[in-house]
Amino acid sequence: MNKLTTIILSEEYSTNEVIKLFASEFDNLDIFNTTDATFILNKLSEAKDKSLFIVDLSTNKRSKLDLILKVTKEFKNCKVLALSDNPSVDLIIEIMRAGAKEFVPIPIIKSEFFEAVSKLIAQDSVTVNNSKCKVISIFSNKGGIGKTSLASNLAIELSKITKENIALIDLNFQMGDITTFLNLKPSFNISYMLENLDKINETFLLSTLERYKKTSLYVLADPPYFKQADNIQPKQISKLINTLKETFSYIIIDAEASFEGKNIAALDNSDLIMLVTVANLPALRNTQRCLELFDKLGYDKEDTKIVVNRYMENDEIKENDIEKVLSKDIYWKIPNNYFTIMSAINKGVPVSDINDESNISQSYKGLAQNIADNLYKLSMAEKFENIFNK
């Protein structure tokens, strides 16, 4: 049996010895101990199969975070276990953002170390736990608000930040635009997927959904013919989402601007609903109606977030006015940058490809980062609750 290349990086002698001692109890680990970044990268490049990188961030935190980021980008089969004697929420978020999959605080408890290493050894590079997948629906009951731009750019940025597999679903069955916005010509669409639900597994999904360039974003397109949409039932949408959860860490749904049954099924299965509006009175009135209906449907108010698109500081209707009308805080504002967004749409690329430093590109990045960070906090808070409360 081939042993797993395992590299330990820690300048602290006692920590280093404890890690080596615990790691040596695993029969299938081929352990190397070093503080040389070049050696680490060379050794990982030699590893043909999955490898393991155990790194102590108690010292030289910044350089080690950069190293983790480099390792996870260049070596997709390498799993990273991070350790630190300062397990703050912010540090753990930075560690996970860099690409580490597990974290163990120092001083190291043997059972926690064993659990983390065992998870990483068993973990497939594309398999995620169903409970960890987050479903995010982008919704407005008014067309022309810009939700497709938001859905596609958010999905792209989440794939870059989290390095997790992201599914982007176009539920605009009559006039879907995701494939146009991303310049894709998929071989399969949602109708085909729904017809083959019983055959779906991870391999089927990753080979059938259209991968966007070399990213971890996979797109499920709308049906090419109107009649195909007529046969789609709400229960099929629910089943599709639950099936996708087995493979993807995030599911982004570009929902249709209606309260038709298939859309309600998507909203019912969402962990987060991003309700998109703009700063004008008709749009805000429509948003009010949405919030009222969401309340009747029993949706948690905390799971619905207001996103104001095409926002300008000198708009007649100000941020405070919007929040007063909706009786709800604004979660995010996407700035109005007509030329950048239209150039991106016309060329079929995300706005970051047009101008990565533009205000709208930075806003999409910030939104994706905020969502990812909040989810990291939620997932980590319970695990490290006792540590943080010390």
Tab-separated table of C-alpha atoms in Angstrom:
chain	number	residue	atom	x	y	z
A	1	MET	CA	0.000	0.000	0.000
A	2	ASN	CA	1.365	3.424	-0.993
A	3	LYS	CA	2.008	5.701	1.945
A	4	LEU	CA	0.650	9.229	2.079
A	5	THR	CA	3.321	11.923	1.745
A	6	THR	CA	2.953	13.949	4.949
A	7	ILE	CA	4.907	17.137	5.639
A	8	ILE	CA	5.062	18.777	9.060
A	9	LEU	CA	6.010	22.449	9.392
A	10	SER	CA	6.542	23.878	12.877
A	11	GLU	CA	9.399	25.909	14.377
A	12	GLU	CA	8.298	25.124	17.931
A	13	TYR	CA	10.270	22.079	19.132
A	14	SER	CA	7.698	20.686	21.568
A	15	THR	CA	4.800	21.125	19.117
A	16	ASN	CA	6.867	19.535	16.371
A	17	GLU	CA	7.634	16.497	18.521
A	18	VAL	CA	4.002	16.037	19.549
A	19	ILE	CA	2.824	16.193	15.921
A	20	LYS	CA	5.467	13.660	14.839
A	21	LEU	CA	4.558	11.367	17.733
A	22	PHE	CA	0.824	11.442	16.989
A	23	ALA	CA	1.300	11.222	13.203
A	24	SER	CA	3.587	8.206	13.562
A	25	GLU	CA	0.650	6.212	14.937
A	26	PHE	CA	-0.920	6.267	11.474
A	27	ASP	CA	0.466	3.330	9.486
A	28	ASN	CA	-0.106	4.919	6.085
A	29	LEU	CA	1.795	8.218	6.538
A	30	ASP	CA	5.249	8.840	5.082
A	31	ILE	CA	6.364	11.708	7.348
A	32	PHE	CA	8.783	14.511	6.476
A	33	ASN	CA	9.737	17.291	8.874
A	34	THR	CA	11.031	20.631	7.593
A	35	THR	CA	10.848	24.425	7.779
A	36	ASP	CA	12.064	24.860	4.185
A	37	ALA	CA	9.263	26.064	1.881
A	38	THR	CA	11.160	25.007	-1.246
A	39	PHE	CA	11.554	21.470	0.096
A	40	ILE	CA	7.826	21.374	0.885
A	41	LEU	CA	6.809	22.420	-2.635
A	42	ASN	CA	9.282	20.021	-4.271
A	43	LYS	CA	8.190	17.095	-2.117
A	44	LEU	CA	4.505	17.764	-2.806
A	45	SER	CA	5.192	17.940	-6.548
A	46	GLU	CA	6.731	14.450	-6.323
A	47	ALA	CA	3.641	13.015	-4.641
A	48	LYS	CA	1.575	11.205	-7.261
A	49	ASP	CA	-1.487	10.691	-5.095
A	50	LYS	CA	-3.086	12.564	-2.211
A	51	SER	CA	-0.725	14.246	0.262
A	52	LEU	CA	-1.028	15.890	3.676
A	53	PHE	CA	0.464	19.189	4.869
A	54	ILE	CA	0.386	19.855	8.639
A	55	VAL	CA	1.383	23.432	9.450
A	56	ASP	CA	1.696	25.288	12.757
A	57	LEU	CA	0.750	28.981	12.413
A	58	SER	CA	1.732	29.992	15.941
A	59	THR	CA	4.697	31.859	14.414
A	60	ASN	CA	5.266	33.511	11.012
A	61	LYS	CA	1.528	33.468	10.418
A	62	ARG	CA	1.476	35.604	7.275
A	63	SER	CA	4.147	33.713	5.365
A	64	LYS	CA	2.552	30.376	6.288
A	65	LEU	CA	-0.887	31.527	5.162
A	66	ASP	CA	0.689	32.471	1.835
A	67	LEU	CA	2.323	29.053	1.685
A	68	ILE	CA	-0.986	27.272	2.404
A	69	LEU	CA	-2.610	29.294	-0.382
A	70	LYS	CA	0.167	28.345	-2.794
A	71	VAL	CA	-0.003	24.676	-1.826
A	72	THR	CA	-3.784	24.427	-2.211
A	73	LYS	CA	-3.674	26.199	-5.570
A	74	GLU	CA	-0.844	24.149	-7.059
A	75	PHE	CA	-1.528	20.746	-5.489
A	76	LYS	CA	-5.234	19.941	-5.649
A	77	ASN	CA	-4.724	16.540	-3.985
A	78	CYS	CA	-2.960	18.011	-0.974
A	79	LYS	CA	-5.046	18.375	2.184
A	80	VAL	CA	-3.988	20.950	4.765
A	81	LEU	CA	-4.321	20.662	8.550
A	82	ALA	CA	-3.589	23.946	10.320
A	83	LEU	CA	-2.679	24.403	13.988
A	84	SER	CA	-2.197	27.447	16.205
A	85	ASP	CA	-1.798	28.405	19.843
A	86	ASN	CA	-4.071	31.420	19.183
A	87	PRO	CA	-7.326	29.929	17.847
A	88	SER	CA	-9.312	33.118	17.256
A	89	VAL	CA	-12.322	33.207	14.941
A	90	ASP	CA	-10.584	35.668	12.599
A	91	LEU	CA	-7.485	33.469	12.325
A	92	ILE	CA	-9.552	30.369	11.566
A	93	ILE	CA	-11.403	32.281	8.850
A	94	GLU	CA	-8.071	33.289	7.304
A	95	ILE	CA	-6.826	29.714	7.500
A	96	MET	CA	-9.935	28.277	5.844
A	97	ARG	CA	-9.902	31.032	3.238
A	98	ALA	CA	-6.341	30.056	2.352
A	99	GLY	CA	-7.526	26.513	1.686
A	100	ALA	CA	-6.987	24.483	4.868
A	101	LYS	CA	-9.760	21.963	5.496
A	102	GLU	CA	-9.213	21.230	9.191
A	103	PHE	CA	-7.949	23.120	12.232
A	104	VAL	CA	-6.655	21.857	15.595
A	105	PRO	CA	-5.729	24.207	18.469
A	106	ILE	CA	-2.480	24.016	20.414
A	107	PRO	CA	-1.894	22.447	22.942
A	108	ILE	CA	-2.887	19.481	20.806
A	109	ILE	CA	-5.429	17.017	22.150
A	110	LYS	CA	-4.685	13.613	20.685
A	111	SER	CA	-8.316	12.695	19.935
A	112	GLU	CA	-8.869	15.995	18.063
A	113	PHE	CA	-5.676	15.518	16.049
A	114	PHE	CA	-6.628	11.940	15.165
A	115	GLU	CA	-10.142	12.993	14.143
A	116	ALA	CA	-8.852	15.801	11.901
A	117	VAL	CA	-6.177	13.677	10.202
A	118	SER	CA	-8.607	10.788	9.690
A	119	LYS	CA	-11.101	13.125	8.021
A	120	LEU	CA	-8.459	14.493	5.664
A	121	ILE	CA	-7.177	11.044	4.756
A	122	ALA	CA	-10.691	9.830	3.970
A	123	GLN	CA	-11.777	13.019	2.240
A	124	ASP	CA	-12.259	12.943	-1.516
A	125	SER	CA	-11.159	16.090	-3.315
A	126	VAL	CA	-14.675	16.814	-4.584
A	127	THR	CA	-16.948	15.266	-1.952
A	128	VAL	CA	-18.564	17.457	0.673
A	129	ASN	CA	-20.866	16.753	3.576
A	130	ASN	CA	-24.499	17.304	2.659
A	131	SER	CA	-25.101	19.382	5.801
A	132	LYS	CA	-22.300	21.776	4.917
A	133	CYS	CA	-23.660	22.732	1.503
A	134	LYS	CA	-25.271	26.172	1.415
A	135	VAL	CA	-28.058	26.999	-1.027
A	136	ILE	CA	-28.290	30.675	-1.997
A	137	SER	CA	-31.181	31.918	-4.132
A	138	ILE	CA	-30.955	35.248	-5.961
A	139	PHE	CA	-34.516	36.543	-6.253
A	140	SER	CA	-36.649	39.493	-7.257
A	141	ASN	CA	-40.274	39.509	-8.380
A	142	LYS	CA	-39.439	42.311	-10.821
A	143	GLY	CA	-37.456	41.739	-14.014
A	144	GLY	CA	-34.522	43.850	-15.176
A	145	ILE	CA	-33.130	44.298	-11.656
A	146	GLY	CA	-29.791	42.621	-12.395
A	147	LYS	CA	-30.113	39.377	-10.453
A	148	THR	CA	-28.503	37.267	-13.196
A	149	SER	CA	-25.413	39.484	-13.132
A	150	LEU	CA	-25.350	39.125	-9.369
A	151	ALA	CA	-25.803	35.336	-9.480
A	152	SER	CA	-23.107	34.710	-12.091
A	153	ASN	CA	-20.519	37.073	-10.629
A	154	LEU	CA	-21.172	35.908	-7.061
A	155	ALA	CA	-20.749	32.281	-8.116
A	156	ILE	CA	-17.457	33.047	-9.888
A	157	GLU	CA	-16.048	34.941	-6.908
A	158	LEU	CA	-17.144	32.256	-4.420
A	159	SER	CA	-15.332	29.631	-6.499
A	160	LYS	CA	-12.162	31.746	-6.417
A	161	ILE	CA	-12.335	32.490	-2.690
A	162	THR	CA	-13.426	29.144	-1.289
A	163	LYS	CA	-11.853	26.850	-3.922
A	164	GLU	CA	-14.882	24.636	-3.358
A	165	ASN	CA	-17.139	23.209	-6.040
A	166	ILE	CA	-19.949	25.662	-6.809
A	167	ALA	CA	-23.137	24.851	-8.740
A	168	LEU	CA	-24.898	27.714	-10.549
A	169	ILE	CA	-28.480	26.850	-11.560
A	170	ASP	CA	-30.546	28.878	-14.038
A	171	LEU	CA	-34.203	28.588	-13.000
A	172	ASN	CA	-35.348	31.216	-15.495
A	173	PHE	CA	-37.092	28.586	-17.599
A	174	GLN	CA	-38.488	31.017	-20.163
A	175	MET	CA	-35.681	33.542	-20.580
A	176	GLY	CA	-32.552	32.220	-18.892
A	177	ASP	CA	-29.375	34.219	-19.464
A	178	ILE	CA	-26.651	32.516	-17.411
A	179	THR	CA	-25.122	30.800	-20.443
A	180	THR	CA	-25.124	34.112	-22.338
A	181	PHE	CA	-23.542	35.996	-19.447
A	182	LEU	CA	-20.757	33.389	-19.196
A	183	ASN	CA	-20.522	32.606	-22.938
A	184	LEU	CA	-21.255	28.898	-22.496
A	185	LYS	CA	-22.783	26.381	-24.880
A	186	PRO	CA	-23.620	23.464	-22.589
A	187	SER	CA	-24.397	20.024	-23.959
A	188	PHE	CA	-26.911	19.336	-21.193
A	189	ASN	CA	-29.562	21.401	-19.391
A	190	ILE	CA	-31.797	21.146	-16.353
A	191	SER	CA	-34.477	19.169	-18.226
A	192	TYR	CA	-31.975	16.418	-19.020
A	193	MET	CA	-30.791	16.423	-15.419
A	194	LEU	CA	-34.323	16.117	-14.044
A	195	GLU	CA	-35.100	13.257	-16.414
A	196	ASN	CA	-32.089	11.374	-15.054
A	197	LEU	CA	-32.348	12.116	-11.337
A	198	ASP	CA	-32.192	8.437	-10.404
A	199	LYS	CA	-28.886	8.024	-12.260
A	200	ILE	CA	-27.182	11.033	-10.707
A	201	ASN	CA	-23.966	10.580	-8.766
A	202	GLU	CA	-20.884	12.714	-8.300
A	203	THR	CA	-19.218	11.525	-11.517
A	204	PHE	CA	-22.412	12.108	-13.492
A	205	LEU	CA	-22.766	15.646	-12.129
A	206	LEU	CA	-19.192	16.758	-12.713
A	207	SER	CA	-19.209	15.390	-16.246
A	208	THR	CA	-22.690	16.665	-17.162
A	209	LEU	CA	-22.775	20.161	-15.714
A	210	GLU	CA	-20.847	22.701	-17.764
A	211	ARG	CA	-17.610	23.691	-16.074
A	212	TYR	CA	-16.727	27.371	-16.433
A	213	LYS	CA	-13.220	27.494	-17.896
A	214	LYS	CA	-10.747	26.058	-15.368
A	215	THR	CA	-12.627	27.184	-12.255
A	216	SER	CA	-14.553	25.059	-9.738
A	217	LEU	CA	-17.830	26.575	-10.987
A	218	TYR	CA	-20.318	24.228	-12.689
A	219	VAL	CA	-23.350	25.601	-14.531
A	220	LEU	CA	-26.751	23.960	-14.995
A	221	ALA	CA	-28.466	25.748	-17.874
A	222	ASP	CA	-32.141	26.497	-18.448
A	223	PRO	CA	-34.139	24.352	-20.927
A	224	PRO	CA	-33.632	25.390	-24.579
A	225	TYR	CA	-37.339	24.930	-25.418
A	226	PHE	CA	-40.311	26.446	-23.599
A	227	LYS	CA	-42.326	23.201	-23.665
A	228	GLN	CA	-39.623	21.373	-21.692
A	229	ALA	CA	-40.212	23.703	-18.754
A	230	ASP	CA	-43.921	22.851	-18.620
A	231	ASN	CA	-43.185	19.303	-17.518
A	232	ILE	CA	-40.940	20.298	-14.611
A	233	GLN	CA	-42.570	19.826	-11.209
A	234	PRO	CA	-41.698	21.610	-7.913
A	235	LYS	CA	-40.854	18.299	-6.211
A	236	GLN	CA	-38.260	17.648	-8.932
A	237	ILE	CA	-36.544	20.939	-8.101
A	238	SER	CA	-36.405	19.984	-4.422
A	239	LYS	CA	-34.972	16.583	-5.259
A	240	LEU	CA	-32.411	18.117	-7.633
A	241	ILE	CA	-31.179	20.540	-4.963
A	242	ASN	CA	-30.844	17.768	-2.376
A	243	THR	CA	-28.940	15.658	-4.900
A	244	LEU	CA	-26.565	18.499	-5.783
A	245	LYS	CA	-25.831	19.015	-2.086
A	246	GLU	CA	-23.914	15.738	-2.035
A	247	THR	CA	-21.265	17.105	-4.411
A	248	PHE	CA	-21.237	20.894	-4.108
A	249	SER	CA	-20.338	23.202	-1.232
A	250	TYR	CA	-22.458	26.071	-2.563
A	251	ILE	CA	-25.484	26.078	-4.842
A	252	ILE	CA	-26.326	29.472	-6.354
A	253	ILE	CA	-29.812	29.683	-7.885
A	254	ASP	CA	-30.772	32.400	-10.338
A	255	ALA	CA	-34.493	32.256	-9.634
A	256	GLU	CA	-37.233	33.398	-12.002
A	257	ALA	CA	-39.028	36.664	-11.205
A	258	SER	CA	-42.256	34.949	-10.145
A	259	PHE	CA	-43.916	33.039	-7.321
A	260	GLU	CA	-44.621	30.020	-9.520
A	261	GLY	CA	-44.361	26.610	-7.835
A	262	LYS	CA	-40.874	25.701	-9.114
A	263	ASN	CA	-39.481	28.962	-7.739
A	264	ILE	CA	-41.173	28.467	-4.375
A	265	ALA	CA	-39.556	25.015	-4.208
A	266	ALA	CA	-36.148	26.610	-4.731
A	267	LEU	CA	-36.792	29.285	-2.092
A	268	ASP	CA	-38.094	26.668	0.360
A	269	ASN	CA	-34.799	24.788	0.025
A	270	SER	CA	-32.561	27.871	0.355
A	271	ASP	CA	-30.348	28.667	3.324
A	272	LEU	CA	-30.078	32.267	2.158
A	273	ILE	CA	-32.329	34.366	-0.090
A	274	MET	CA	-30.756	37.451	-1.606
A	275	LEU	CA	-33.669	39.737	-2.432
A	276	VAL	CA	-32.450	42.135	-5.114
A	277	THR	CA	-33.870	45.618	-5.616
A	278	VAL	CA	-32.882	49.059	-6.906
A	279	ALA	CA	-33.389	52.521	-5.435
A	280	ASN	CA	-36.660	53.498	-7.074
A	281	LEU	CA	-40.189	53.490	-5.722
A	282	PRO	CA	-41.773	50.783	-7.961
A	283	ALA	CA	-38.933	48.344	-7.230
A	284	LEU	CA	-39.091	49.018	-3.499
A	285	ARG	CA	-42.852	48.471	-3.451
A	286	ASN	CA	-42.323	45.123	-5.168
A	287	THR	CA	-39.665	44.288	-2.600
A	288	GLN	CA	-42.107	45.147	0.194
A	289	ARG	CA	-44.607	42.677	-1.279
A	290	CYS	CA	-41.913	40.011	-1.478
A	291	LEU	CA	-41.030	40.454	2.175
A	292	GLU	CA	-44.708	40.238	3.143
A	293	LEU	CA	-45.129	37.027	1.161
A	294	PHE	CA	-41.906	35.566	2.569
A	295	ASP	CA	-43.325	36.206	6.030
A	296	LYS	CA	-46.540	34.344	5.128
A	297	LEU	CA	-44.465	31.468	3.741
A	298	GLY	CA	-42.725	31.238	7.107
A	299	TYR	CA	-39.223	32.142	5.931
A	300	ASP	CA	-36.816	33.209	8.670
A	301	LYS	CA	-36.284	36.979	8.418
A	302	GLU	CA	-32.567	36.510	9.120
A	303	ASP	CA	-32.234	34.269	6.060
A	304	THR	CA	-33.501	36.964	3.682
A	305	LYS	CA	-30.932	39.624	2.777
A	306	ILE	CA	-31.606	42.870	0.923
A	307	VAL	CA	-29.171	43.626	-1.904
A	308	VAL	CA	-29.473	47.011	-3.603
A	309	ASN	CA	-28.170	46.884	-7.157
A	310	ARG	CA	-26.990	49.867	-9.242
A	311	TYR	CA	-26.617	51.939	-6.109
A	312	MET	CA	-25.371	55.546	-6.336
A	313	GLU	CA	-24.562	57.694	-3.312
A	314	ASN	CA	-26.261	60.702	-4.930
A	315	ASP	CA	-29.535	58.858	-5.622
A	316	GLU	CA	-32.648	60.751	-4.589
A	317	ILE	CA	-33.684	57.755	-2.496
A	318	LYS	CA	-30.982	57.253	0.132
A	319	GLU	CA	-29.868	54.156	2.022
A	320	ASN	CA	-31.782	55.209	5.134
A	321	ASP	CA	-34.932	55.752	3.046
A	322	ILE	CA	-34.718	52.227	1.633
A	323	GLU	CA	-34.268	50.687	5.066
A	324	LYS	CA	-37.172	52.726	6.451
A	325	VAL	CA	-39.506	51.701	3.604
A	326	LEU	CA	-38.592	48.015	3.900
A	327	SER	CA	-38.245	47.984	7.706
A	328	LYS	CA	-35.104	45.972	7.115
A	329	ASP	CA	-31.368	46.683	6.947
A	330	ILE	CA	-29.558	46.620	3.621
A	331	TYR	CA	-27.179	43.658	3.503
A	332	TRP	CA	-25.107	44.773	0.493
A	333	LYS	CA	-24.948	47.534	-2.116
A	334	ILE	CA	-23.691	46.870	-5.661
A	335	PRO	CA	-22.497	50.174	-7.202
A	336	ASN	CA	-23.842	51.440	-10.493
A	337	ASN	CA	-21.116	50.926	-13.096
A	338	TYR	CA	-22.973	50.703	-16.386
A	339	PHE	CA	-20.024	50.560	-18.758
A	340	THR	CA	-18.143	47.818	-16.894
A	341	ILE	CA	-21.177	45.588	-16.397
A	342	MET	CA	-22.412	46.003	-19.995
A	343	SER	CA	-18.946	45.297	-21.352
A	344	ALA	CA	-18.835	42.113	-19.269
A	345	ILE	CA	-22.299	41.013	-20.439
A	346	ASN	CA	-21.547	41.732	-24.105
A	347	LYS	CA	-18.283	39.776	-23.943
A	348	GLY	CA	-19.737	36.933	-21.890
A	349	VAL	CA	-17.269	37.227	-19.006
A	350	PRO	CA	-17.433	38.165	-15.287
A	351	VAL	CA	-16.753	41.817	-14.465
A	352	SER	CA	-13.406	40.893	-12.890
A	353	ASP	CA	-12.176	39.961	-16.386
A	354	ILE	CA	-13.046	43.432	-17.651
A	355	ASN	CA	-11.597	45.463	-14.788
A	356	ASP	CA	-10.599	43.643	-11.632
A	357	GLU	CA	-10.032	46.928	-9.785
A	358	SER	CA	-13.382	48.493	-10.673
A	359	ASN	CA	-15.792	49.366	-7.885
A	360	ILE	CA	-18.345	46.801	-9.070
A	361	SER	CA	-15.768	44.000	-9.287
A	362	GLN	CA	-14.542	44.791	-5.784
A	363	SER	CA	-18.139	44.833	-4.559
A	364	TYR	CA	-18.833	41.344	-5.934
A	365	LYS	CA	-15.604	40.088	-4.361
A	366	GLY	CA	-16.532	41.691	-1.041
A	367	LEU	CA	-20.007	40.149	-1.109
A	368	ALA	CA	-18.613	36.681	-1.824
A	369	GLN	CA	-16.009	37.101	0.895
A	370	ASN	CA	-18.617	38.260	3.387
A	371	ILE	CA	-20.867	35.277	2.670
A	372	ALA	CA	-17.970	32.823	2.895
A	373	ASP	CA	-16.630	34.395	6.097
A	374	ASN	CA	-20.026	34.328	7.806
A	375	LEU	CA	-20.488	30.670	6.918
A	376	TYR	CA	-16.978	29.886	8.210
A	377	LYS	CA	-17.882	31.629	11.455
A	378	LEU	CA	-21.085	29.637	11.822
A	379	SER	CA	-19.385	26.316	11.104
A	380	MET	CA	-16.417	27.040	13.347
A	381	ALA	CA	-18.257	28.698	16.233
A	382	GLU	CA	-19.812	25.499	17.514
A	383	LYS	CA	-16.636	23.452	17.124
A	384	PHE	CA	-14.482	25.950	18.981
A	385	GLU	CA	-17.087	27.507	21.269
A	386	ASN	CA	-15.303	26.439	24.438
A	387	ILE	CA	-11.972	27.766	23.187
A	388	PHE	CA	-13.332	31.170	22.170
A	389	ASN	CA	-15.125	31.609	25.494
A	390	LYS	CA	-11.993	31.070	27.573
